[in-house]
């Protein structure tokens, strides 16, 4: 695992693009429906138990939350979509803000899209795929809570999702992920390292 992510710290929240940190360096955003396992995945990837709170307070979930890895690199938690207690109009406003961010944020290098392995490719997910395609932004999909399935059905769902994506393999990739079992962390880190232009972790002598 790339231990650089352990130093990630909460930086700031933004309700509008104007409140976001300066648009420089490298950013990777995380998107997913409410309850898709987004907070748990960010915590697992940063090897911290409470970086991203897993509680569902609407006040927090409607903001873009920025996390700092170093002066040049940030992770961004986009508002979870579909939180049941939030009115439709407010959901639409969040979506507008997200589209604004996805369309105009120059330092954004890629989007990690989280889907519960039991319910992939919802309308929300398809919209996110479309919005990133408009800009040519690469997407990496984490099929979360993979521990809910045995290996066979999990692999079948992975192939099924790959088949249903209609973008070139270089633009969209998919993997199995479980924050609970810490499955898929190295694979997800490899994508983040690439997008954030992070140096590769030192390899153990046996791996050389
Ligand atoms: P978010 O709303 O997308 O941020 O989702 P959370 O990270 O808060 O997770 C939503 C629910 O799914 C919580 O009850 C988590 O405990 C559960 N969950 C998250 N990741 C996993 C996982 O890898 N395996 C299992 N079995 N449950 C998970």
CSV table of N, CA, C and O in Angstrom, one decimal, residues 44-114:
chain,number,residue,atom,x,y,z
A,44,UNK,N,-10.6,3.9,4.0
A,44,UNK,CA,-9.7,2.8,3.8
A,44,UNK,C,-8.5,3.1,2.9
A,44,UNK,O,-7.4,2.7,3.2
A,45,UNK,N,-8.7,3.9,1.9
A,45,UNK,CA,-7.6,4.3,1.0
A,45,UNK,C,-6.6,5.1,1.7
A,45,UNK,O,-5.4,5.1,1.4
A,46,UNK,N,-7.1,5.9,2.7
A,46,UNK,CA,-6.1,6.8,3.4
A,46,UNK,C,-5.7,6.1,4.7
A,46,UNK,O,-5.0,6.8,5.5
A,47,UNK,N,-6.1,4.9,4.9
A,47,UNK,CA,-5.8,4.1,6.1
A,47,UNK,C,-6.0,4.9,7.4
A,47,UNK,O,-5.2,5.0,8.3
A,48,UNK,N,-7.2,5.6,7.4
A,48,UNK,CA,-7.6,6.3,8.6
A,48,UNK,C,-9.1,6.0,8.9
A,48,UNK,O,-9.9,5.8,8.0
A,49,UNK,N,-9.4,5.9,10.2
A,49,UNK,CA,-10.7,5.4,10.5
A,49,UNK,C,-11.8,6.5,10.5
A,49,UNK,O,-13.0,6.3,10.2
A,50,UNK,N,-11.4,7.8,10.6
A,50,UNK,CA,-12.4,8.8,10.7
A,50,UNK,C,-12.1,10.1,9.9
A,50,UNK,O,-12.6,11.1,10.2
A,51,UNK,N,-11.4,9.9,8.8
A,51,UNK,CA,-11.1,11.0,7.9
A,51,UNK,C,-12.3,11.6,7.3
A,51,UNK,O,-12.6,12.8,7.4
A,52,UNK,N,-13.1,10.7,6.8
A,52,UNK,CA,-14.4,11.0,6.1
A,52,UNK,C,-15.4,10.4,7.0
A,52,UNK,O,-15.5,9.2,7.2
A,53,UNK,N,-16.2,11.3,7.6
A,53,UNK,CA,-17.2,10.7,8.5
A,53,UNK,C,-18.3,9.9,7.8
A,53,UNK,O,-18.8,10.3,6.7
A,54,UNK,N,-18.6,8.8,8.3
A,54,UNK,CA,-19.6,7.9,7.7
A,54,UNK,C,-21.0,8.2,8.1
A,54,UNK,O,-21.9,7.7,7.6
A,55,UNK,N,-21.1,9.2,9.0
A,55,UNK,CA,-22.5,9.5,9.5
A,55,UNK,C,-23.2,10.3,8.4
A,55,UNK,O,-22.6,11.0,7.6
A,56,UNK,N,-24.5,10.3,8.3
A,56,UNK,CA,-25.2,10.9,7.2
A,56,UNK,C,-25.9,12.2,7.7
A,56,UNK,O,-27.1,12.2,7.9
A,57,UNK,N,-25.2,13.2,7.9
A,57,UNK,CA,-25.8,14.5,8.3
A,57,UNK,C,-25.9,15.3,7.0
A,57,UNK,O,-25.0,15.6,6.3
A,58,UNK,N,-27.2,15.7,6.7
A,58,UNK,CA,-27.4,16.4,5.4
A,58,UNK,C,-26.6,17.6,5.3
A,58,UNK,O,-26.1,18.0,4.2
A,59,UNK,N,-26.3,18.3,6.4
A,59,UNK,CA,-25.5,19.6,6.4
A,59,UNK,C,-24.1,19.3,5.8
A,59,UNK,O,-23.6,20.2,5.1
A,60,UNK,N,-23.6,18.2,6.1
A,60,UNK,CA,-22.2,17.9,5.6
A,60,UNK,C,-22.2,17.3,4.2
A,60,UNK,O,-21.4,17.7,3.4
A,61,UNK,N,-23.2,16.5,3.9
A,61,UNK,CA,-23.2,15.8,2.7
A,61,UNK,C,-23.5,16.6,1.5
A,61,UNK,O,-23.3,16.2,0.3
A,62,UNK,N,-24.1,17.9,1.7
A,62,UNK,CA,-24.4,18.7,0.5
A,62,UNK,C,-23.2,19.5,0.1
A,62,UNK,O,-23.3,20.3,-0.9
A,63,UNK,N,-22.0,19.4,0.8
A,63,UNK,CA,-20.9,20.2,0.5
A,63,UNK,C,-19.8,19.4,-0.3
A,63,UNK,O,-19.8,18.1,-0.2
A,64,UNK,N,-19.0,20.0,-1.0
A,64,UNK,CA,-17.8,19.4,-1.6
A,64,UNK,C,-16.7,19.4,-0.5
A,64,UNK,O,-16.4,20.5,0.0
A,65,UNK,N,-16.2,18.3,-0.1
A,65,UNK,CA,-15.2,18.3,1.0
A,65,UNK,C,-13.8,18.0,0.4
A,65,UNK,O,-13.7,17.0,-0.3
A,66,UNK,N,-12.9,18.9,0.7
A,66,UNK,CA,-11.5,18.8,0.1
A,66,UNK,C,-10.6,18.2,1.2
A,66,UNK,O,-10.6,18.7,2.3
A,67,UNK,N,-9.8,17.3,0.8
A,67,UNK,CA,-8.8,16.7,1.6
A,67,UNK,C,-7.4,16.9,1.0
A,67,UNK,O,-7.2,16.6,-0.2
A,68,UNK,N,-6.5,17.3,1.8
A,68,UNK,CA,-5.1,17.6,1.3
A,68,UNK,C,-4.2,16.5,1.5
A,68,UNK,O,-4.1,16.0,2.7
A,69,UNK,N,-3.5,16.1,0.5
A,69,UNK,CA,-2.4,15.1,0.6
A,69,UNK,C,-1.1,15.8,0.8
A,69,UNK,O,-0.4,15.6,1.8
A,70,UNK,N,-0.8,16.8,-0.1
A,70,UNK,CA,0.3,17.7,0.1
A,70,UNK,C,0.0,19.0,-0.6
A,70,UNK,O,-1.2,19.2,-1.0
A,71,UNK,N,0.9,19.9,-0.7
A,71,UNK,CA,0.6,21.2,-1.3
A,71,UNK,C,0.0,21.2,-2.7
A,71,UNK,O,-0.8,22.1,-3.1
A,72,UNK,N,0.3,20.1,-3.4
A,72,UNK,CA,-0.2,20.0,-4.8
A,72,UNK,C,-1.3,19.1,-5.0
A,72,UNK,O,-1.9,19.1,-6.1
A,73,UNK,N,-1.6,18.2,-4.1
A,73,UNK,CA,-2.6,17.1,-4.3
A,73,UNK,C,-3.7,17.0,-3.4
A,73,UNK,O,-3.5,17.1,-2.1
A,74,UNK,N,-4.9,16.9,-3.9
A,74,UNK,CA,-6.1,16.8,-3.1
A,74,UNK,C,-7.0,15.7,-3.5
A,74,UNK,O,-7.1,15.3,-4.7
A,75,UNK,N,-7.8,15.1,-2.5
A,75,UNK,CA,-8.9,14.3,-2.8
A,75,UNK,C,-10.2,15.1,-2.5
A,75,UNK,O,-10.2,15.9,-1.6
A,76,UNK,N,-11.2,14.8,-3.3
A,76,UNK,CA,-12.4,15.6,-3.1
A,76,UNK,C,-13.6,14.7,-3.0
A,76,UNK,O,-13.8,13.8,-3.8
A,77,UNK,N,-14.4,14.8,-1.9
A,77,UNK,CA,-15.6,14.0,-1.7
A,77,UNK,C,-16.8,14.8,-2.2
A,77,UNK,O,-17.1,15.8,-1.6
A,78,UNK,N,-17.3,14.3,-3.3
A,78,UNK,CA,-18.5,15.0,-3.9
A,78,UNK,C,-19.8,14.6,-3.1
A,78,UNK,O,-19.8,13.6,-2.5
A,79,UNK,N,-20.8,15.5,-3.1
A,79,UNK,CA,-22.0,15.2,-2.4
A,79,UNK,C,-22.6,13.9,-2.8
A,79,UNK,O,-22.7,13.6,-4.0
A,80,UNK,N,-23.0,13.0,-1.8
A,80,UNK,CA,-23.6,11.8,-2.1
A,80,UNK,C,-25.0,12.1,-2.6
A,80,UNK,O,-25.7,12.9,-2.1
A,81,UNK,N,-25.4,11.4,-3.7
A,81,UNK,CA,-26.7,11.6,-4.3
A,81,UNK,C,-27.7,10.6,-3.7
A,81,UNK,O,-27.4,9.5,-3.5
A,82,UNK,N,-29.0,11.1,-3.6
A,82,UNK,CA,-30.1,10.2,-3.2
A,82,UNK,C,-30.3,10.0,-1.8
A,82,UNK,O,-31.0,9.1,-1.3
A,83,UNK,N,-29.8,11.0,-1.0
A,83,UNK,CA,-30.1,10.9,0.5
A,83,UNK,C,-31.6,11.2,0.7
A,83,UNK,O,-32.1,12.2,0.3
A,84,UNK,N,-32.2,10.2,1.3
A,84,UNK,CA,-33.7,10.2,1.3
A,84,UNK,C,-34.3,11.4,1.9
A,84,UNK,O,-35.4,11.8,1.5
A,85,UNK,N,-33.7,12.0,2.9
A,85,UNK,CA,-34.3,13.1,3.7
A,85,UNK,C,-34.1,14.4,3.0
A,85,UNK,O,-34.6,15.4,3.6
A,86,UNK,N,-33.5,14.5,1.9
A,86,UNK,CA,-33.2,15.8,1.2
A,86,UNK,C,-34.2,16.0,0.1
A,86,UNK,O,-34.4,15.1,-0.7
A,87,UNK,N,-34.9,17.2,0.1
A,87,UNK,CA,-35.9,17.4,-0.9
A,87,UNK,C,-35.3,17.4,-2.4
A,87,UNK,O,-34.1,17.7,-2.5
A,88,UNK,N,-36.2,17.1,-3.3
A,88,UNK,CA,-35.7,17.0,-4.7
A,88,UNK,C,-35.0,18.2,-5.2
A,88,UNK,O,-34.0,18.1,-5.9
A,89,UNK,N,-35.6,19.4,-4.9
A,89,UNK,CA,-35.0,20.6,-5.4
A,89,UNK,C,-33.5,20.8,-4.9
A,89,UNK,O,-32.7,21.2,-5.6
A,90,UNK,N,-33.3,20.4,-3.6
A,90,UNK,CA,-32.0,20.6,-3.1
A,90,UNK,C,-31.0,19.6,-3.8
A,90,UNK,O,-29.9,19.9,-4.1
A,91,UNK,N,-31.6,18.4,-4.0
A,91,UNK,CA,-30.8,17.4,-4.8
A,91,UNK,C,-30.4,17.9,-6.1
A,91,UNK,O,-29.2,17.7,-6.6
A,92,UNK,N,-31.3,18.6,-6.8
A,92,UNK,CA,-31.0,19.2,-8.1
A,92,UNK,C,-29.9,20.2,-8.0
A,92,UNK,O,-29.1,20.4,-8.9
A,93,UNK,N,-30.0,21.0,-6.9
A,93,UNK,CA,-29.0,22.1,-6.7
A,93,UNK,C,-27.6,21.4,-6.5
A,93,UNK,O,-26.6,21.9,-7.1
A,94,UNK,N,-27.5,20.3,-5.8
A,94,UNK,CA,-26.2,19.7,-5.6
A,94,UNK,C,-25.7,19.2,-6.9
A,94,UNK,O,-24.5,19.3,-7.2
A,95,UNK,N,-26.6,18.6,-7.7
A,95,UNK,CA,-26.2,18.1,-9.0
A,95,UNK,C,-25.6,19.2,-9.9
A,95,UNK,O,-24.6,19.0,-10.6
A,96,UNK,N,-26.3,20.4,-9.8
A,96,UNK,CA,-25.8,21.5,-10.6
A,96,UNK,C,-24.4,21.9,-10.2
A,96,UNK,O,-23.5,22.1,-11.0
A,97,UNK,N,-24.2,21.9,-8.9
A,97,UNK,CA,-22.9,22.2,-8.3
A,97,UNK,C,-21.8,21.2,-8.8
A,97,UNK,O,-20.7,21.5,-9.2
A,98,UNK,N,-22.2,19.9,-8.7
A,98,UNK,CA,-21.3,18.9,-9.1
A,98,UNK,C,-20.9,19.0,-10.6
A,98,UNK,O,-19.8,18.8,-11.0
A,99,UNK,N,-21.9,19.3,-11.4
A,99,UNK,CA,-21.7,19.4,-12.9
A,99,UNK,C,-20.7,20.6,-13.1
A,99,UNK,O,-19.8,20.5,-13.9
A,100,UNK,N,-21.0,21.7,-12.4
A,100,UNK,CA,-20.1,22.9,-12.5
A,100,UNK,C,-18.7,22.5,-12.2
A,100,UNK,O,-17.7,22.8,-12.9
A,101,UNK,N,-18.5,21.7,-11.1
A,101,UNK,CA,-17.2,21.3,-10.6
A,101,UNK,C,-16.6,20.4,-11.7
A,101,UNK,O,-15.4,20.6,-12.1
A,102,UNK,N,-17.3,19.4,-12.1
A,102,UNK,CA,-16.8,18.4,-13.1
A,102,UNK,C,-16.4,19.0,-14.4
A,102,UNK,O,-15.5,18.6,-15.1
A,103,UNK,N,-17.2,20.1,-14.8
A,103,UNK,CA,-17.0,20.7,-16.1
A,103,UNK,C,-15.8,21.7,-16.0
A,103,UNK,O,-15.1,21.9,-17.0
A,104,UNK,N,-15.7,22.5,-14.9
A,104,UNK,CA,-14.8,23.6,-14.9
A,104,UNK,C,-13.5,23.5,-14.1
A,104,UNK,O,-12.6,24.3,-14.2
A,105,UNK,N,-13.4,22.4,-13.3
A,105,UNK,CA,-12.2,22.3,-12.5
A,105,UNK,C,-11.0,21.8,-13.3
A,105,UNK,O,-11.0,20.6,-13.6
A,106,UNK,N,-10.1,22.7,-13.5
A,106,UNK,CA,-9.0,22.4,-14.4
A,106,UNK,C,-8.1,21.3,-13.8
A,106,UNK,O,-7.5,20.5,-14.4
A,107,UNK,N,-7.9,21.4,-12.4
A,107,UNK,CA,-6.9,20.5,-11.8
A,107,UNK,C,-7.5,19.1,-11.6
A,107,UNK,O,-6.7,18.2,-11.1
A,108,UNK,N,-8.7,18.9,-11.9
A,108,UNK,CA,-9.4,17.6,-11.7
A,108,UNK,C,-8.8,16.6,-12.8
A,108,UNK,O,-8.9,16.8,-14.0
A,109,UNK,N,-8.2,15.5,-12.3
A,109,UNK,CA,-7.5,14.6,-13.2
A,109,UNK,C,-8.3,13.3,-13.4
A,109,UNK,O,-8.0,12.5,-14.4
A,110,UNK,N,-9.2,13.0,-12.5
A,110,UNK,CA,-10.0,11.8,-12.7
A,110,UNK,C,-11.1,11.7,-11.7
A,110,UNK,O,-11.1,12.4,-10.7
A,111,UNK,N,-12.0,10.8,-11.9
A,111,UNK,CA,-13.2,10.6,-11.0
A,111,UNK,C,-13.2,9.1,-10.6
A,111,UNK,O,-13.2,8.2,-11.4
A,112,UNK,N,-13.3,8.9,-9.3
A,112,UNK,CA,-13.5,7.6,-8.8
A,112,UNK,C,-15.0,7.5,-8.5
A,112,UNK,O,-15.6,8.3,-7.7
A,113,UNK,N,-15.7,6.6,-9.2
A,113,UNK,CA,-17.2,6.4,-9.0
A,113,UNK,C,-17.4,5.2,-8.2
A,113,UNK,O,-17.0,4.1,-8.7
A,114,UNK,N,-18.1,5.3,-7.1
A,114,UNK,CA,-18.4,4.2,-6.3
A,114,UNK,C,-19.8,3.7,-6.5
A,114,UNK,O,-20.8,4.4,-6.5
